[in-house]
mmCIF file of C-alpha atoms and ligand atoms in Angstrom:
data_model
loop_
_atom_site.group_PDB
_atom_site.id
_atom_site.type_symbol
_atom_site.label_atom_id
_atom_site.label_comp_id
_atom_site.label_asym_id
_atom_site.label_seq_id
_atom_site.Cartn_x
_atom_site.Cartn_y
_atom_site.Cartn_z
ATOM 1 C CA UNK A 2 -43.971 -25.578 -9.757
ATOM 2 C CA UNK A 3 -40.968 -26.422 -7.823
ATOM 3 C CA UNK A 4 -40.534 -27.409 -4.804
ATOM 4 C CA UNK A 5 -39.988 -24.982 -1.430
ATOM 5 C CA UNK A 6 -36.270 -26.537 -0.998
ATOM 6 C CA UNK A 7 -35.343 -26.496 -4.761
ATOM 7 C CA UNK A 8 -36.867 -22.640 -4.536
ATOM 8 C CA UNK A 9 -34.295 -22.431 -1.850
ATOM 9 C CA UNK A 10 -31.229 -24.069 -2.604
ATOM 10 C CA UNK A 11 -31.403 -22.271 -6.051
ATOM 11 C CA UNK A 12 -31.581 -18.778 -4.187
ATOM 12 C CA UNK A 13 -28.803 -19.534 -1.945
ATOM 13 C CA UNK A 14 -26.541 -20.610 -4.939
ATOM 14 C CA UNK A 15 -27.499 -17.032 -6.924
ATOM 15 C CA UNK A 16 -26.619 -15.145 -3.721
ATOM 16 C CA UNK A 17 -23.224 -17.373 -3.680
ATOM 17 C CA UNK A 18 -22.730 -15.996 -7.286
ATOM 18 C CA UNK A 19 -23.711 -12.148 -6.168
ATOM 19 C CA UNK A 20 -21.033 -12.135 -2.868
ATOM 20 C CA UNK A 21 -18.538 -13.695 -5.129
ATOM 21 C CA UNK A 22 -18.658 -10.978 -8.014
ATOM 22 C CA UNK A 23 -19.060 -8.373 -5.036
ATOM 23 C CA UNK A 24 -15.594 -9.884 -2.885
ATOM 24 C CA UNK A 25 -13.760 -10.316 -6.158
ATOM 25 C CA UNK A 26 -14.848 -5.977 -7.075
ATOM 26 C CA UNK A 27 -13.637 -4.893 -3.590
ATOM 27 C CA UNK A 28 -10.348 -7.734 -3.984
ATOM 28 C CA UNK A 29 -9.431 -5.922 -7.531
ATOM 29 C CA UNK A 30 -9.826 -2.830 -6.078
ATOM 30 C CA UNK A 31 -8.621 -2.796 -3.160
ATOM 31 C CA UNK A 32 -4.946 -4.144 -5.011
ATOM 32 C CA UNK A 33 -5.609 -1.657 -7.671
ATOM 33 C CA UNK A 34 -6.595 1.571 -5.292
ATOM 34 C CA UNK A 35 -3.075 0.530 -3.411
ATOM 35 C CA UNK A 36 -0.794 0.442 -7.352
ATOM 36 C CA UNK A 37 -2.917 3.858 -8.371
ATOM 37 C CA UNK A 38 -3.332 6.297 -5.784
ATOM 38 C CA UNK A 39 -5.121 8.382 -8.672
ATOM 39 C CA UNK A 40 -7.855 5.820 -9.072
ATOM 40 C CA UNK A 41 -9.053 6.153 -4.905
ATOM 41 C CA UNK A 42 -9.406 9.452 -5.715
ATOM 42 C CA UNK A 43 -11.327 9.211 -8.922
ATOM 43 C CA UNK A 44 -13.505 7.115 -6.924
ATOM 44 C CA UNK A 45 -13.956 9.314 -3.779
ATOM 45 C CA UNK A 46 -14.562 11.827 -6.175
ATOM 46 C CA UNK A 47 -17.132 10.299 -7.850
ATOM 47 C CA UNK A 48 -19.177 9.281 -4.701
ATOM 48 C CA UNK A 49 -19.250 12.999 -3.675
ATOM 49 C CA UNK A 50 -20.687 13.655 -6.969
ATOM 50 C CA UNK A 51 -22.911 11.394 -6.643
ATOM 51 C CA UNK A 52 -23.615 13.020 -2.904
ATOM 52 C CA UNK A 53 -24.133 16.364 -4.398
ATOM 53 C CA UNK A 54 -26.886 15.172 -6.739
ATOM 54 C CA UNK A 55 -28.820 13.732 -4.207
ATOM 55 C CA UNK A 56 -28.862 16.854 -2.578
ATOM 56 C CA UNK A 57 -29.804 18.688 -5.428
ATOM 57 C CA UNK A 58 -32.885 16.689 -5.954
ATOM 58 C CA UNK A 59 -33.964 17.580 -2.336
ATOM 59 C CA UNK A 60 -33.090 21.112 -2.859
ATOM 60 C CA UNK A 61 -35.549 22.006 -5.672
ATOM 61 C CA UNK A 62 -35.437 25.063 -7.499
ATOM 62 C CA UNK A 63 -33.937 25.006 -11.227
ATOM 63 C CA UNK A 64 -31.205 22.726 -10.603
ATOM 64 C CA UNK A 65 -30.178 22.564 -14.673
ATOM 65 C CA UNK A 66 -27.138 23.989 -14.939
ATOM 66 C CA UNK A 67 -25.597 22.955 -11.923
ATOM 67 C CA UNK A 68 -26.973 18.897 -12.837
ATOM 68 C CA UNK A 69 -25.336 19.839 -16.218
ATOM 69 C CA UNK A 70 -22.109 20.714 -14.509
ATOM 70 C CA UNK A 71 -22.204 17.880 -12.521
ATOM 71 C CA UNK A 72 -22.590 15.155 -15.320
ATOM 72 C CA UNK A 73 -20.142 16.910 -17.150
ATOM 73 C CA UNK A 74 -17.552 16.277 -14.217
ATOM 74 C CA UNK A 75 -18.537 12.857 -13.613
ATOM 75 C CA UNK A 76 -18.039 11.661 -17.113
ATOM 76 C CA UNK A 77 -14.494 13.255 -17.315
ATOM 77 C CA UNK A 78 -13.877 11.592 -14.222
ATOM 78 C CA UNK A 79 -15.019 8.217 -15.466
ATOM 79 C CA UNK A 80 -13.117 8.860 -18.759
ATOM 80 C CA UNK A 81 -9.623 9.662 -16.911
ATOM 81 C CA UNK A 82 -10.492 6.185 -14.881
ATOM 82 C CA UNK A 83 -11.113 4.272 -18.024
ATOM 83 C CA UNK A 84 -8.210 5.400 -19.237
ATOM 84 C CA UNK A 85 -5.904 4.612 -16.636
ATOM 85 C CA UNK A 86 -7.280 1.144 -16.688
ATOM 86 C CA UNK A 87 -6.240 1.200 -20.477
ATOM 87 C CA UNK A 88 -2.380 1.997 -19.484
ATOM 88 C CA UNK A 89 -2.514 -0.762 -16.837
ATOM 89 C CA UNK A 90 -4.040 -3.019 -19.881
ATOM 90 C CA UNK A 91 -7.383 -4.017 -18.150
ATOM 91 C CA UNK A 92 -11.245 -3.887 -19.534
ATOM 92 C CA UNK A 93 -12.876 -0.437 -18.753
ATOM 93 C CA UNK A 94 -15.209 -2.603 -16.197
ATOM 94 C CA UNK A 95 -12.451 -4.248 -14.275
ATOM 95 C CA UNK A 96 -13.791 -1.945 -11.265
ATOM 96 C CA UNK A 97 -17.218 -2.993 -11.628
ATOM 97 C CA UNK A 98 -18.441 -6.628 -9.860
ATOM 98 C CA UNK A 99 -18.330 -9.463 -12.694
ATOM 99 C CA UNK A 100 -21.384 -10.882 -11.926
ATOM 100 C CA UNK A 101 -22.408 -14.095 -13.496
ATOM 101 C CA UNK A 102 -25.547 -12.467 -14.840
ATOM 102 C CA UNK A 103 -25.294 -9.520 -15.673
ATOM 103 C CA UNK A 104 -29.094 -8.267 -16.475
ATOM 104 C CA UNK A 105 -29.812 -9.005 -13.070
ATOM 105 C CA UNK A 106 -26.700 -8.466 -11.575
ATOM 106 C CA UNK A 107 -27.180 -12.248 -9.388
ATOM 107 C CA UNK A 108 -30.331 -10.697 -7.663
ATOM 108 C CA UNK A 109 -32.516 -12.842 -9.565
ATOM 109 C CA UNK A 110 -34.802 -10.087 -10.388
ATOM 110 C CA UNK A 111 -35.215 -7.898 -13.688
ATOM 111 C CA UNK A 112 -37.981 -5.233 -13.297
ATOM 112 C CA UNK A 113 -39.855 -7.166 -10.382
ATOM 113 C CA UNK A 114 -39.892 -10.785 -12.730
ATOM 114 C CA UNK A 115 -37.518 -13.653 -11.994
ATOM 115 C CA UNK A 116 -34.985 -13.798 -14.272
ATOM 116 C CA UNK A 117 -34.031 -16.342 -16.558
ATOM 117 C CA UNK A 118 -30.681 -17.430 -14.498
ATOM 118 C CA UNK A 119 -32.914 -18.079 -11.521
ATOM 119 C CA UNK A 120 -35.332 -19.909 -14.002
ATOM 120 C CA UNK A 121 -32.445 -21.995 -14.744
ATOM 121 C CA UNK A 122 -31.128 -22.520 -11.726
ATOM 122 C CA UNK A 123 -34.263 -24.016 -10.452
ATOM 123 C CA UNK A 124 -34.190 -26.495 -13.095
ATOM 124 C CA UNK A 125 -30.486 -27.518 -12.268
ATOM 125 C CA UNK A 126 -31.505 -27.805 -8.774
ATOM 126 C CA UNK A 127 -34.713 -29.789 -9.588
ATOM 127 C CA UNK A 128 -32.489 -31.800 -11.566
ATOM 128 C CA UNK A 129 -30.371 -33.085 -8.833
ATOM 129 C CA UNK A 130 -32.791 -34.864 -7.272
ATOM 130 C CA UNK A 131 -32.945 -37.053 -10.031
ATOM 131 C CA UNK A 132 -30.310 -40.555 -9.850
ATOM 132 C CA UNK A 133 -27.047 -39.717 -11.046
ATOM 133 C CA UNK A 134 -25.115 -42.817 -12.299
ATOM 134 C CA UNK A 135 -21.560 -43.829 -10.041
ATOM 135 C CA UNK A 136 -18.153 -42.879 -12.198
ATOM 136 C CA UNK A 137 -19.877 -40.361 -14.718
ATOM 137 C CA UNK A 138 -16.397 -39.343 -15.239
ATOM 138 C CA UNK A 139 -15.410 -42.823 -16.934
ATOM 139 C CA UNK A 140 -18.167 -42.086 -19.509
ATOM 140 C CA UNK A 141 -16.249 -39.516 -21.715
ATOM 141 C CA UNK A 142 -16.621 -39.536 -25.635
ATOM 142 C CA UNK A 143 -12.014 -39.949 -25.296
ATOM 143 C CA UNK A 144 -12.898 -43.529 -23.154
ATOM 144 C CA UNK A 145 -15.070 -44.586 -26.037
ATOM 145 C CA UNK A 146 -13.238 -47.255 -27.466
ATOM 146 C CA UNK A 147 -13.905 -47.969 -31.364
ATOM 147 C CA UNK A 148 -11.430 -50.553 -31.413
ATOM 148 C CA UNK A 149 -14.481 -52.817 -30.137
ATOM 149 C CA UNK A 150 -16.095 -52.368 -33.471
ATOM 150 C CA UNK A 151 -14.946 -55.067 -36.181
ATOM 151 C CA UNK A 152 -13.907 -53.096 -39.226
ATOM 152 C CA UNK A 153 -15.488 -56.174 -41.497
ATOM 153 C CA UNK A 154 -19.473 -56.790 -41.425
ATOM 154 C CA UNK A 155 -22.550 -58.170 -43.506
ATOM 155 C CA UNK A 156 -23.820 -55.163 -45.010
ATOM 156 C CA UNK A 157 -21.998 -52.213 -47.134
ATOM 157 C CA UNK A 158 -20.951 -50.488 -44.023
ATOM 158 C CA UNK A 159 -19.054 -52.109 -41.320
ATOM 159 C CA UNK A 160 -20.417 -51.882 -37.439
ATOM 160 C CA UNK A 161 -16.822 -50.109 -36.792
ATOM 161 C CA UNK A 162 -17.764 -46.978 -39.673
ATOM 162 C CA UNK A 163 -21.184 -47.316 -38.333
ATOM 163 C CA UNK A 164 -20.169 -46.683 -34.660
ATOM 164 C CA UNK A 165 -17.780 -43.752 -36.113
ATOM 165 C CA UNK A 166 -20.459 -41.619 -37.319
ATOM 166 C CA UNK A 167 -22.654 -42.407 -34.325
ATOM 167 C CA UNK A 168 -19.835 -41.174 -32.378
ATOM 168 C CA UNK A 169 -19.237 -37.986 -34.482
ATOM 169 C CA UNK A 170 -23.055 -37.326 -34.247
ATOM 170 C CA UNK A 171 -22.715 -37.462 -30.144
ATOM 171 C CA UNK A 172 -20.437 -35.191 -30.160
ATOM 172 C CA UNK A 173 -21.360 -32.724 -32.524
ATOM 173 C CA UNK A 174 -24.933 -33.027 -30.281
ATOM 174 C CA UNK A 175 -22.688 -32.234 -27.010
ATOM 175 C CA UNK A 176 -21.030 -29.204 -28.731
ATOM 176 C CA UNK A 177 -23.902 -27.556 -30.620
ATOM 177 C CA UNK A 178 -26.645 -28.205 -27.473
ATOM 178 C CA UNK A 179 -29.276 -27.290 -26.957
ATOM 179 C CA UNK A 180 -29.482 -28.162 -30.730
ATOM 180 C CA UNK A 181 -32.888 -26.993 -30.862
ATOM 181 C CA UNK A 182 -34.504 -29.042 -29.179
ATOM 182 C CA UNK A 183 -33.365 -32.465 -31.671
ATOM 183 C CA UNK A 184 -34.219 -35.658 -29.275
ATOM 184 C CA UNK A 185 -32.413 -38.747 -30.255
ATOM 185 C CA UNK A 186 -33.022 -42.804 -29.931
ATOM 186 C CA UNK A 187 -30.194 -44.807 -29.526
ATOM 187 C CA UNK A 188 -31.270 -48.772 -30.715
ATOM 188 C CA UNK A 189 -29.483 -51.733 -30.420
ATOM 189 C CA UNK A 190 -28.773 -54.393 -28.459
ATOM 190 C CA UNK A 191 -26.918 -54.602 -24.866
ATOM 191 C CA UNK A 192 -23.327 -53.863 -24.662
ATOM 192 C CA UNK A 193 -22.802 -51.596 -27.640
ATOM 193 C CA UNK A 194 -22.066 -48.641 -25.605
ATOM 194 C CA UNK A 195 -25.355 -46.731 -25.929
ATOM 195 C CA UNK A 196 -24.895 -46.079 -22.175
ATOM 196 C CA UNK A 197 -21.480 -44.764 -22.620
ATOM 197 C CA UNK A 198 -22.355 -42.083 -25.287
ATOM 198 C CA UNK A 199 -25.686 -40.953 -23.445
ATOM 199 C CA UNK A 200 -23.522 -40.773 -20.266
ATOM 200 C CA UNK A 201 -20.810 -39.045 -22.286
ATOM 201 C CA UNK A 202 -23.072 -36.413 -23.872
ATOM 202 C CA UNK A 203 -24.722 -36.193 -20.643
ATOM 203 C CA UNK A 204 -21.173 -34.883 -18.907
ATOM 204 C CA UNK A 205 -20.431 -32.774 -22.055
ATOM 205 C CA UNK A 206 -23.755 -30.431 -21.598
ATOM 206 C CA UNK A 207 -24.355 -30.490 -17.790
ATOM 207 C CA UNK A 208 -20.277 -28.607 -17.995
ATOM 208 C CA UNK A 209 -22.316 -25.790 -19.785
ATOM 209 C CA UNK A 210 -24.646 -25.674 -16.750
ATOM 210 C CA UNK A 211 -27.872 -26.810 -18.076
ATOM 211 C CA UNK A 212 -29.935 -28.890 -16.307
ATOM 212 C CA UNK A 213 -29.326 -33.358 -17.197
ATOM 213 C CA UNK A 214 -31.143 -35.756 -15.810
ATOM 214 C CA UNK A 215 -30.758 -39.478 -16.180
ATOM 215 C CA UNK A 216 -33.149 -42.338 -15.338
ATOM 216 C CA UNK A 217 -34.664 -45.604 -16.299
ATOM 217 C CA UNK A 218 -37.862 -45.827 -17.509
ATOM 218 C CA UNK A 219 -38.581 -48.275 -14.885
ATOM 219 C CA UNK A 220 -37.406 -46.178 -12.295
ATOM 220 C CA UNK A 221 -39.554 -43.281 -13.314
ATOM 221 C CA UNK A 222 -42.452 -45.281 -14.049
ATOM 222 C CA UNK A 223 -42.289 -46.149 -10.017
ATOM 223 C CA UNK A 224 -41.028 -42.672 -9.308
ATOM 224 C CA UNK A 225 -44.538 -41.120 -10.536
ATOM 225 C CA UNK A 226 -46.762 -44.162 -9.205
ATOM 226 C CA UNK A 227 -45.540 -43.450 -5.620
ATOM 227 C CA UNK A 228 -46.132 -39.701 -6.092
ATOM 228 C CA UNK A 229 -49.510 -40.143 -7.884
ATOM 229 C CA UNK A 230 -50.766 -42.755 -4.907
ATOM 230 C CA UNK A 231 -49.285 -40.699 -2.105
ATOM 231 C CA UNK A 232 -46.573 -43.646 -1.366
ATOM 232 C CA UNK A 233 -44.464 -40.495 -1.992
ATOM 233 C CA UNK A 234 -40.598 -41.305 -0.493
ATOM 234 C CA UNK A 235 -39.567 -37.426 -0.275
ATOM 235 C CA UNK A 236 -38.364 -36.467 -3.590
ATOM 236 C CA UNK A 237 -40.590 -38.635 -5.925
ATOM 237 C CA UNK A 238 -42.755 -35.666 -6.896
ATOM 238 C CA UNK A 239 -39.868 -33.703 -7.946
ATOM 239 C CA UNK A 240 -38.030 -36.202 -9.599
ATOM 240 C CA UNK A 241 -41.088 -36.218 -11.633
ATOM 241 C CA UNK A 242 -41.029 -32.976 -12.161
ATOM 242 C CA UNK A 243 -37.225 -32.850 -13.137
ATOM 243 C CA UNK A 244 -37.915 -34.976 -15.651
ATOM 244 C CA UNK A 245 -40.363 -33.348 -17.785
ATOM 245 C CA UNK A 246 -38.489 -29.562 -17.230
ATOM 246 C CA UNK A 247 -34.621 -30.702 -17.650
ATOM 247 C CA UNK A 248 -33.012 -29.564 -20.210
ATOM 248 C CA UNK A 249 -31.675 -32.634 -21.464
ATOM 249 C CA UNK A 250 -33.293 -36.223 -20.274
ATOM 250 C CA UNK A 251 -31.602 -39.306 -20.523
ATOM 251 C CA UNK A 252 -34.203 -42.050 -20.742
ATOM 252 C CA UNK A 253 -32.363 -45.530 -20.552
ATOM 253 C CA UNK A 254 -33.800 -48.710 -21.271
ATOM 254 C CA UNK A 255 -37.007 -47.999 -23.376
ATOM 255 C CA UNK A 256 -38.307 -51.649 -23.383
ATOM 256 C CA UNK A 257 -37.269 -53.576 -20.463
ATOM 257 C CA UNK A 258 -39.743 -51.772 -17.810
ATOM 258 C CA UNK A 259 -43.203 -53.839 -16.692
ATOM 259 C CA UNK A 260 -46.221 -53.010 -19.191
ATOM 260 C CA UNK A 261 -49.100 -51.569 -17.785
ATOM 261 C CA UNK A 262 -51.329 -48.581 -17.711
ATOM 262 C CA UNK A 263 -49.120 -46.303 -15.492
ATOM 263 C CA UNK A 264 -45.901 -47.124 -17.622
ATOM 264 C CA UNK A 265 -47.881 -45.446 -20.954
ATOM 265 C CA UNK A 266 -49.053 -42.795 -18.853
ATOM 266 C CA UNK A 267 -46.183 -41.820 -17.398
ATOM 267 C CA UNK A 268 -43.983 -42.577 -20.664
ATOM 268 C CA UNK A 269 -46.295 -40.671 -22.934
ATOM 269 C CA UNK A 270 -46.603 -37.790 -20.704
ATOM 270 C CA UNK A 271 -43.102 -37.159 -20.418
ATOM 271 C CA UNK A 272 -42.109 -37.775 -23.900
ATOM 272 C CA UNK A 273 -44.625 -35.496 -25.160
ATOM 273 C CA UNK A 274 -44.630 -32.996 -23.120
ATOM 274 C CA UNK A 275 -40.903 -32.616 -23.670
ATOM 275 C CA UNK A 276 -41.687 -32.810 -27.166
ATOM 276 C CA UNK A 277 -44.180 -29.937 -27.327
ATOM 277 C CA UNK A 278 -41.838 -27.656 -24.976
ATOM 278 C CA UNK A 279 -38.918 -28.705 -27.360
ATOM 279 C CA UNK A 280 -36.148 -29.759 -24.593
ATOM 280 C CA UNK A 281 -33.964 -32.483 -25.462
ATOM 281 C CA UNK A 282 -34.274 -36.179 -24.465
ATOM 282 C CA UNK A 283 -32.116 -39.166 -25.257
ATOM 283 C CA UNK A 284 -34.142 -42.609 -25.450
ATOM 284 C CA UNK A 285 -32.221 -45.668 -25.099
ATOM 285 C CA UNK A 286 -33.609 -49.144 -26.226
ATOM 286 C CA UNK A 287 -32.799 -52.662 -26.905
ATOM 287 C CA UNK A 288 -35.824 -52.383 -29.076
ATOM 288 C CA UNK A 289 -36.024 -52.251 -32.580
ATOM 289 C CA UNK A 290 -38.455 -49.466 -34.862
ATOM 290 C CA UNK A 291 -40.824 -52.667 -35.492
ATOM 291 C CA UNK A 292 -40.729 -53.561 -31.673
ATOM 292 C CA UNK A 293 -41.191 -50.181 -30.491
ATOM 293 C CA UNK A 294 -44.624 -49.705 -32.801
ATOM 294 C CA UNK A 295 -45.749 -53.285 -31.808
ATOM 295 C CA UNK A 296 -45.208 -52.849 -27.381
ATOM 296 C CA UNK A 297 -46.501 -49.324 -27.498
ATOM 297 C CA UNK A 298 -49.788 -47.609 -28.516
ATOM 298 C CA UNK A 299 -49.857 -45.836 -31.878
ATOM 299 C CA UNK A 300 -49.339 -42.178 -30.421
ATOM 300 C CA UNK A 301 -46.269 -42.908 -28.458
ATOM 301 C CA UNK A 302 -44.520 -45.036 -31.030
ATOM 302 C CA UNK A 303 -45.079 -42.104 -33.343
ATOM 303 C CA UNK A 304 -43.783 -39.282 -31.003
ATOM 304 C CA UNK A 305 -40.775 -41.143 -30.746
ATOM 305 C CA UNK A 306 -40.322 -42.737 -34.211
ATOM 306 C CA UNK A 307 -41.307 -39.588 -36.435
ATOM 307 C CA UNK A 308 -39.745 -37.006 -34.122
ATOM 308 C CA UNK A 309 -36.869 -38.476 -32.411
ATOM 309 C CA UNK A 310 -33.019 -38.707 -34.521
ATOM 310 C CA UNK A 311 -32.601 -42.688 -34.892
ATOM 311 C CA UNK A 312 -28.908 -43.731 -34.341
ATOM 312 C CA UNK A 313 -28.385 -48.112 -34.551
ATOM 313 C CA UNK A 314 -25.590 -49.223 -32.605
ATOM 314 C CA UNK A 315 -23.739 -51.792 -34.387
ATOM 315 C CA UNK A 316 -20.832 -54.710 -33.318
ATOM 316 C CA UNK A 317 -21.063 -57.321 -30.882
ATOM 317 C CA UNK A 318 -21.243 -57.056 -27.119
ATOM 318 C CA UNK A 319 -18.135 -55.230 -25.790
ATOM 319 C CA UNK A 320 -18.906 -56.319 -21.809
ATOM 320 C CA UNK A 321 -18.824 -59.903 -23.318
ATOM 321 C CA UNK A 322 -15.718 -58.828 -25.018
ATOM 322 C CA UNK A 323 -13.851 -57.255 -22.180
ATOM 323 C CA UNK A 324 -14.959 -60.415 -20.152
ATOM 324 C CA UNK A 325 -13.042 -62.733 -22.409
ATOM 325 C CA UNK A 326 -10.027 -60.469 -22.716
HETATM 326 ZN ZN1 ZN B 27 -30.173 -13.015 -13.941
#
């Protein structure tokens, strides 16, 4: 359930949406009506057919053959109006409002049930209450510098090819999201930029309007122990909230929060329920696979190990690096 003010702030953004597709009709028109005297009086025409049919309802009797004539009219009137559009070169609906959704037309309601673009605006709103980090817009997959990455290394493949298909696998996430749900853990130490790519893919999908959320596990481990012991700030609760119903979750630091019992509760909660209701989350940790199983009880190490994408950040610590340039 969300909150009375997310409730509202979502319904005040779908009736910006419905006044904007209604000013932009009456804008198009209005330039159009003034080019084409022709399509004013299609239009006027119309309306008075439209007139004439409610009166016929009222009317009773056997109104076939004059609703027959009527239809008849009104679809060789919309036909001449298409077609004039067609001359000009625009769509057959340039008359009609473009509204952003266009089952509900922005009312929010199909058939007396909320519609899905109210359903999602509620989680975008929810969403917003949760911390959003300073300079998002440095974070971009083009700022990710691969340079950083030495091109020579131990093992068969070299931190710098290693990093390149990490970074090809962030983007095609971004690109193809929601991806079906695929979660993914980002390991390795500090300073190899797993910040930077969950920032970046975090930019990338909240562009196609879902719902991101980003957080620390420490921060929403306190987050849901102030709203579970009523030491509630104002938007605890639904920070909370947005973070099991986002669409995509960016958990940072998996590893560095204080142990205890509300840390696996809250951690195993979210992480599942996510799971089960297949939205997206991106775990970040210093920790490795071995660390993860031996700080956290069997179940949640599993979730994340058997069901989450592994990607290892390799190279050496590019804050130390940029400090020493
Ligand atoms: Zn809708």
């Amino acid at each position: 359930m969300y909150s009375s003010q997310v409730c509202e702030a979502a319904l005040r953004q779908l009736s910006r949406r419905r006044s904007q597709a209604l000013a932009t009709a009456d804008a198009r028109r209005d330039e159009l009506f003034a080019r084409v005297l022709r399509l004013k009086e299609i239009e006027q025409q119309l309306s008075a057919q439209g007139a004439q049919l409610g009166r016929l309802a009222l009317s009773g009797g056997n109104p076939a053959q004059k609703l027959a004539e009527i239809s008849r009219k009104n679809l060789a009137l919309q036909q001449e109006q298409e077609d004039i559009l067609k001359q000009l070169g625009l769509p057959s609906d340039y008359l009609d409002p473009p509204y952003f959704c266009p089952l509900c037309q922005d009312t929010g309601n199909v058939d007396g049930k909320r519609c899905a673009c109210l359903t999602a605006l509620m989680r975008v709103e929810a969403s917003k209450a949760l911390r959003a980090p300073e300079h998002l817009d440095d974070y971009t997959f083009d700022t990710f510098d691969l340079s950083y990455y030495p091109t020579q290394g131990d093992g068969p493949v070299s931190p710098h090819q290693q990093m390149q298909a990490v970074l090809n696998k962030c983007r095609s996430f971004a690109e193809s999201f929601p991806c079906n749900g695929e979660s993914l853990l980002f390991v390795g130490r500090t300073g190899l930029g797993k910040t930077h790519l969950s920032l970046a893919i975090a930019s990338e999908v909240a562009k196609t309007g879902a719902a991101v959320a980003y957080t620390s596990a420490q921060d929403l481990i306190d987050r849901a122990e102030r709203a579970k012991f009523g030491r509630d700030n104002g938007n605890d609760a639904e920070f909370v909230q947005g973070a099991l119903t986002c669409d995509l979750l960016i958990l940072d630091d998996l590893g560095t929060e204080f142990p205890g019992q509300m840390a696996a509760v809250t951690l195993f909660q979210v992480i599942n329920t996510r799971l089960l209701e297949r939205r997206s989350t991106i775990i970040s940790s210093n920790l490795s696979p071995q660390e993860l199983h031996e700080r956290y009880s069997e179940r949640l190490a599993s979730r994340i190990l058997c069901s989450y994408s592994p990607l290892p950040f390799a190279g050496n610590d590019i804050r130390l690096q940029k400090a020493m340039k």
